[in-house]
Coordinates of C-alpha atoms and ligand atoms in Angstrom, one line a residue:
X30 CA 27.5 95.5 11.5
X31 CA 27.2 91.7 11.7
X32 CA 23.7 92.1 12.8
X33 CA 23.0 94.0 9.8
X34 CA 24.7 91.7 7.7
X35 CA 22.6 88.8 9.2
X36 CA 19.5 90.5 8.3
X37 CA 20.4 91.2 4.7
X38 CA 21.3 87.8 4.5
X39 CA 18.2 86.8 5.8
X40 CA 16.2 88.9 3.4
X41 CA 18.2 87.5 0.8
X42 CA 17.5 83.9 1.6
X43 CA 13.8 84.9 1.9
X44 CA 13.4 86.6 -1.4
X45 CA 15.2 83.0 -3.0
X46 CA 12.8 81.1 -1.1
X47 CA 10.2 83.1 -2.3
X48 CA 11.1 82.4 -5.9
X49 CA 11.7 79.1 -5.6
X50 CA 8.1 78.5 -4.0
X51 CA 6.5 80.8 -6.9
X52 CA 8.4 78.8 -9.5
X53 CA 7.0 75.4 -8.1
X54 CA 3.7 76.7 -7.7
X55 CA 3.9 77.7 -11.5
X56 CA 4.9 74.4 -12.4
X57 CA 2.4 72.7 -10.4
X58 CA -0.3 74.6 -11.9
X59 CA 0.9 74.0 -15.5
X60 CA 1.5 70.3 -14.5
X61 CA -2.3 69.9 -13.7
X62 CA -3.3 70.9 -17.3
X63 CA -0.4 68.8 -19.0
X64 CA -2.2 65.6 -19.7
X65 CA -5.3 67.0 -21.1
X66 CA -3.4 69.6 -23.1
X67 CA -1.4 66.6 -24.6
X68 CA 1.7 68.6 -23.6
X69 CA 3.6 65.1 -22.8
X70 CA 5.5 63.0 -25.3
X71 CA 7.8 60.2 -24.7
X72 CA 11.4 59.6 -26.0
X73 CA 13.2 56.5 -26.4
X74 CA 17.0 56.3 -25.8
X75 CA 18.8 53.4 -27.0
X76 CA 20.7 50.9 -25.2
X77 CA 23.1 48.7 -26.9
X78 CA 25.4 46.0 -26.5
X79 CA 29.2 45.9 -27.2
X80 CA 28.7 45.8 -30.8
X81 CA 26.5 48.9 -30.9
X82 CA 23.2 46.5 -31.6
X83 CA 20.0 47.5 -30.0
X84 CA 19.1 45.6 -26.9
X85 CA 16.4 48.0 -25.6
X86 CA 15.1 51.5 -25.1
X87 CA 14.8 53.9 -22.4
X88 CA 11.5 55.6 -22.3
X89 CA 12.0 59.5 -21.1
X90 CA 9.3 61.7 -20.7
X91 CA 9.3 65.3 -22.2
X92 CA 7.1 68.1 -21.3
X93 CA 6.4 71.2 -23.5
X94 CA 4.3 74.0 -22.2
X95 CA 3.1 77.1 -24.1
X96 CA 4.3 79.6 -21.2
X97 CA 7.2 77.4 -19.6
X98 CA 8.7 76.3 -22.8
X99 CA 10.3 72.9 -22.4
X100 CA 10.8 71.8 -18.8
X101 CA 13.4 69.1 -18.2
X102 CA 12.2 66.0 -16.0
X103 CA 14.7 66.8 -13.3
X104 CA 12.6 70.0 -12.6
X105 CA 8.9 68.9 -13.1
X106 CA 9.3 65.1 -11.7
X107 CA 10.1 66.3 -8.2
X108 CA 7.3 68.9 -8.6
X109 CA 4.9 66.3 -9.7
X110 CA 5.8 64.1 -6.9
X111 CA 5.3 66.7 -4.0
X112 CA 2.0 67.7 -5.8
X113 CA 0.6 64.2 -5.7
X114 CA 0.4 64.4 -9.3
X115 CA 2.8 61.7 -10.1
X116 CA 0.4 58.9 -10.3
X117 CA -1.6 60.5 -12.8
X118 CA 1.9 61.5 -14.8
X119 CA 3.2 58.0 -14.0
X120 CA 0.3 56.4 -15.7
X121 CA 0.0 58.3 -18.5
X122 CA 4.0 57.3 -19.3
X123 CA 2.9 53.6 -18.5
X124 CA 0.0 53.7 -21.0
X125 CA 1.8 55.2 -23.6
X126 CA 5.0 53.4 -23.4
X127 CA 2.8 50.1 -23.6
X128 CA 0.9 51.2 -26.3
X129 CA 4.0 52.0 -28.4
X130 CA 5.7 48.7 -26.9
X131 CA 2.5 46.7 -28.5
X132 CA 3.0 48.4 -31.8
X133 CA 6.7 47.4 -32.0
X134 CA 5.9 44.1 -30.9
X135 CA 3.2 43.5 -33.5
X136 CA 5.7 44.6 -36.0
X137 CA 8.3 42.5 -34.7
X138 CA 11.1 43.1 -32.5
X139 CA 15.0 42.3 -33.7
X140 CA 16.2 39.2 -31.8
X141 CA 18.6 40.9 -29.7
X142 CA 15.9 43.0 -28.3
X143 CA 15.2 42.4 -24.8
X144 CA 12.8 45.5 -23.2
X145 CA 11.8 48.8 -22.8
X146 CA 12.6 50.5 -19.7
X147 CA 10.0 52.7 -17.9
X148 CA 11.2 54.9 -14.9
X149 CA 9.0 54.2 -11.8
X150 CA 8.8 57.3 -9.0
X151 CA 9.0 55.8 -5.3
X152 CA 5.6 57.4 -4.9
X153 CA 4.3 55.2 -7.7
X154 CA 5.7 52.2 -6.4
X155 CA 4.5 52.9 -2.8
X156 CA 0.9 52.9 -3.9
X157 CA -1.2 49.8 -2.5
X158 CA -2.4 49.4 -6.1
X159 CA 0.6 49.4 -8.0
X160 CA 0.8 45.7 -9.1
X161 CA -2.8 45.9 -10.1
X162 CA -2.1 48.9 -12.1
X163 CA 0.8 47.2 -13.9
X164 CA -1.0 44.1 -14.6
X165 CA -4.2 46.2 -16.1
X166 CA -1.9 48.2 -18.3
X167 CA -0.4 44.8 -19.6
X168 CA -3.8 43.2 -20.0
X169 CA -5.2 46.6 -21.8
X170 CA -2.3 46.7 -24.5
X171 CA -1.9 42.7 -24.6
X172 CA 2.0 43.4 -24.3
X173 CA 4.4 40.9 -23.5
X174 CA 5.5 41.6 -19.6
X175 CA 8.8 40.0 -20.3
X176 CA 9.7 42.9 -22.4
X177 CA 9.3 45.4 -19.5
X178 CA 12.0 46.7 -17.4
X179 CA 10.9 48.7 -15.0
X180 CA 13.5 51.2 -13.3
X181 CA 13.7 51.7 -9.7
X182 CA 16.0 53.6 -7.3
X183 CA 18.1 52.2 -4.5
X184 CA 16.1 54.4 -2.0
X185 CA 13.2 52.4 -2.6
X186 CA 14.7 49.1 -1.5
X187 CA 15.7 50.7 1.9
X188 CA 12.1 51.5 3.1
X189 CA 9.5 49.4 3.8
X190 CA 11.1 46.2 2.8
X191 CA 8.8 43.8 3.2
X192 CA 5.9 45.6 1.3
X193 CA 8.7 46.5 -1.6
X194 CA 10.0 42.7 -2.0
X195 CA 6.4 41.4 -2.0
X196 CA 5.3 43.7 -4.9
X197 CA 8.5 42.9 -6.8
X198 CA 8.0 39.4 -6.4
X199 CA 4.2 39.5 -7.6
X200 CA 5.6 41.4 -10.9
X201 CA 8.5 39.0 -11.1
X202 CA 6.1 36.3 -11.2
X203 CA 4.9 37.9 -14.6
X204 CA 8.4 37.8 -15.8
X205 CA 8.9 41.7 -15.9
X206 CA 12.3 42.9 -15.1
X207 CA 13.6 45.5 -12.6
X208 CA 16.7 47.7 -13.0
X209 CA 18.2 49.7 -10.5
X210 CA 18.7 53.3 -11.8
X211 CA 21.6 55.4 -10.9
X212 CA 23.4 52.4 -9.1
X213 CA 26.0 53.4 -6.8
X214 CA 24.9 56.8 -5.9
X215 CA 22.4 55.4 -2.9
X216 CA 23.0 53.5 0.0
X217 CA 22.3 49.8 -1.0
X218 CA 25.1 47.7 -0.5
X219 CA 25.6 44.8 -2.8
X220 CA 24.8 42.3 -0.2
X221 CA 21.6 44.1 0.5
X222 CA 20.3 44.0 -2.8
X223 CA 20.5 40.2 -3.3
X224 CA 17.2 39.9 -1.5
X225 CA 15.4 41.7 -4.5
X226 CA 14.3 40.0 -7.6
X227 CA 16.5 42.1 -9.7
X228 CA 17.6 41.8 -13.6
X229 CA 20.2 44.7 -14.0
X230 CA 22.1 47.2 -12.3
X231 CA 22.5 50.6 -14.4
X232 CA 25.7 52.2 -13.1
X233 CA 25.1 55.7 -12.6
X234 CA 26.8 58.3 -15.2
X235 CA 28.9 59.9 -12.6
X236 CA 31.2 57.0 -12.3
X237 CA 31.5 56.8 -16.1
X238 CA 32.6 60.5 -16.4
X239 CA 36.1 61.1 -16.3
X240 CA 36.6 57.1 -16.2
X241 CA 40.0 57.8 -18.1
X242 CA 41.3 60.2 -15.4
X243 CA 40.0 58.6 -12.1
X244 CA 41.0 55.3 -11.2
X245 CA 38.9 55.2 -8.2
X246 CA 35.8 55.3 -10.8
X247 CA 37.4 52.3 -12.7
X248 CA 37.8 50.3 -9.5
X249 CA 34.2 51.0 -8.5
X250 CA 33.1 49.9 -11.9
X251 CA 35.2 46.7 -11.6
X252 CA 33.6 45.9 -8.1
X253 CA 30.0 46.6 -9.5
X254 CA 30.6 44.2 -12.8
X255 CA 32.1 41.4 -10.8
X256 CA 29.8 41.4 -7.8
X257 CA 26.8 41.7 -10.1
X258 CA 28.1 38.5 -12.1
X259 CA 28.1 36.5 -9.0
X260 CA 24.6 37.5 -8.6
X261 CA 23.6 36.9 -12.1
X262 CA 22.7 40.3 -12.8
X263 CA 23.4 42.2 -15.7
X264 CA 25.1 45.7 -15.7
X265 CA 24.4 48.6 -18.3
X266 CA 26.3 52.0 -18.2
X267 CA 24.7 55.0 -18.1
X268 CA 25.8 58.2 -19.9
X269 CA 28.3 56.9 -22.1
X270 CA 29.6 60.0 -24.0
X271 CA 32.5 58.8 -26.0
X272 CA 34.1 56.1 -27.5
X273 CA 37.0 56.1 -24.9
X274 CA 34.5 55.3 -22.1
X275 CA 33.0 52.9 -24.0
X276 CA 36.5 51.0 -24.5
X277 CA 37.4 51.4 -20.8
X278 CA 34.0 50.2 -19.7
X279 CA 34.6 47.4 -22.0
X280 CA 37.8 46.6 -20.3
X281 CA 36.1 46.7 -16.8
X282 CA 33.7 44.1 -18.1
X283 CA 30.7 46.1 -18.6
X284 CA 29.2 45.2 -22.3
X285 CA 25.7 47.0 -22.2
X286 CA 25.5 50.9 -22.6
X287 CA 23.6 53.8 -23.0
X288 CA 24.5 57.3 -23.5
X289 CA 25.0 60.3 -26.1
X290 CA 28.0 58.6 -27.6
X291 CA 25.5 55.8 -29.2
X292 CA 22.4 57.8 -29.2
X293 CA 20.6 60.7 -27.8
X294 CA 16.7 59.8 -26.8
X295 CA 15.0 59.6 -30.1
X296 CA 11.4 60.3 -31.0
X297 CA 9.0 57.6 -31.7
X298 CA 9.4 57.6 -35.6
X299 CA 13.0 57.4 -35.3
X300 CA 13.1 55.0 -32.9
X301 CA 10.7 52.9 -35.0
X302 CA 13.1 53.4 -37.9
X303 CA 16.1 52.2 -35.9
X304 CA 14.3 49.2 -34.7
X305 CA 13.0 48.0 -38.3
X306 CA 16.3 48.9 -40.0
X307 CA 18.5 47.1 -37.4
X308 CA 21.0 49.8 -37.4
X309 CA 23.9 50.0 -35.2
X310 CA 25.0 52.8 -33.0
X311 CA 26.4 55.3 -33.1
X312 CA 24.7 56.1 -36.4
X313 CA 27.0 57.7 -39.1
X314 CA 25.6 60.3 -40.9
X315 CA 25.7 60.5 -44.5
X316 CA 25.7 64.2 -45.1
Ligands
LIG414 P1 17.4 58.7 -15.6 O1 16.3 57.6 -15.5 O2 18.9 58.6 -14.8 O3 17.7 58.8 -17.1 C1 18.8 59.2 -17.7 C2 19.1 60.8 -18.1 O4 20.4 60.6 -18.4 C3 18.0 61.1 -19.1 O5 17.9 62.5 -18.7 C4 18.9 61.0 -20.0 O6 18.6 61.9 -21.4 C5 20.1 61.3 -19.6 N1 21.4 60.9 -20.5 C6 21.5 59.9 -21.2 N2 22.7 59.6 -22.0 C7 23.6 60.7 -21.4 C8 24.6 61.2 -21.7 O7 25.5 60.5 -22.5 N3 25.1 62.1 -20.9 C9 24.4 62.9 -20.1 N4 25.0 64.1 -19.8 N5 23.1 62.8 -19.9 C10 22.7 61.5 -20.5 P2 16.4 63.1 -18.8 O8 15.8 62.5 -19.9 O9 16.7 64.7 -18.6 O10 16.0 62.4 -17.4 C11 16.4 62.9 -16.1 C12 15.4 62.1 -15.1 O11 14.3 62.3 -15.0 C13 15.6 60.6 -15.2 O12 17.1 60.2 -15.0 C14 14.8 60.2 -14.4 O13 15.2 59.9 -13.0 C15 13.7 61.1 -14.6 N6 12.6 60.6 -15.5 C16 12.5 60.8 -16.9 N7 11.5 60.5 -17.5 C17 10.8 60.1 -16.5 C18 9.5 59.4 -16.4 O14 8.6 59.1 -17.2 N8 9.0 58.9 -15.1 C19 9.7 59.4 -13.9 N9 9.5 58.9 -12.6 N10 11.1 59.9 -13.9 C20 11.4 60.1 -15.2
LIG415 MG1 16.3 55.7 -15.8
LIG416 MG1 19.7 56.9 -14.6
LIG417 MG1 19.4 60.1 -13.2

């Protein structure tokens, strides 16, 4: 009986695995053509200060495929990484984000505006020519490097430390900013991260969730904020979904935010409009 059950379970797992592999292969196949077929776009999620004024945008990739529909980055980025396509995809993001940044730079940015953030995959960062690639894209679009904020993950700071620090310092010399994305979910202790030329910690949205109910989350945020201030780093909270969370973050000393409460990621035309009209978030709709 037990043996039968075991066998059935085995078949079931095999089938599931087969499905997963098939799905990944389909994604990978479609990803190969995505750039040439213009299936990617960039959207820009506002980052704001305590008054809801725009201090930056995070660039987020969107993929629309005829057969697969819209595929979220949480599904296709890992596939692109495994398939060795992330360099090409990552370069497309860099190139297009910098092209847009140049346009905004020419049009004139509001005085509070600091940077646009770009997510960098660990695989991209690990490439020997990463620093050169960044320098070239800056040169190509003639952008001010201090307007660039590269989002990296905690995991990247743990591996190959000397080459990571060296690359970061080379970019830091150009005044490029570095933020740690999803901070608090990885392994880096605060003592550890002081060796890297960082600008900002982005508190992962899991700590912001249920901030009102869970007192351990607010003490984590308190700790991150106070230690970051000792290290002269700024702290931005991700995934802020309502006013209550914003107020509790304020009380914990965090005064930079990003999240649906303020704004969802915006398409380019809307992002441009918000920049030019110097709006405050959340936008009040006048319907
Ligand atoms: P991330 O960098 O941590 O980006 C934040 C994610 O949280 C985005 O999801 C954003 O839409 C979502 N978000 C923002 N505010 C809220 C909120 O209030 N509530 C909730 N529930 N979610 C919120 P998205 O765009 O689906 O991206 C998911 C992840 O995919 C990103 O996480 C990032 O790791 C990766 N990603 C996105 N674009 C790129 C890219 O161009 N390159 C690389 N390497 N990774 C990317
Ligand atoms: Mg990010
Ligand atoms: Mg994040
Ligand atoms: Mg995330």
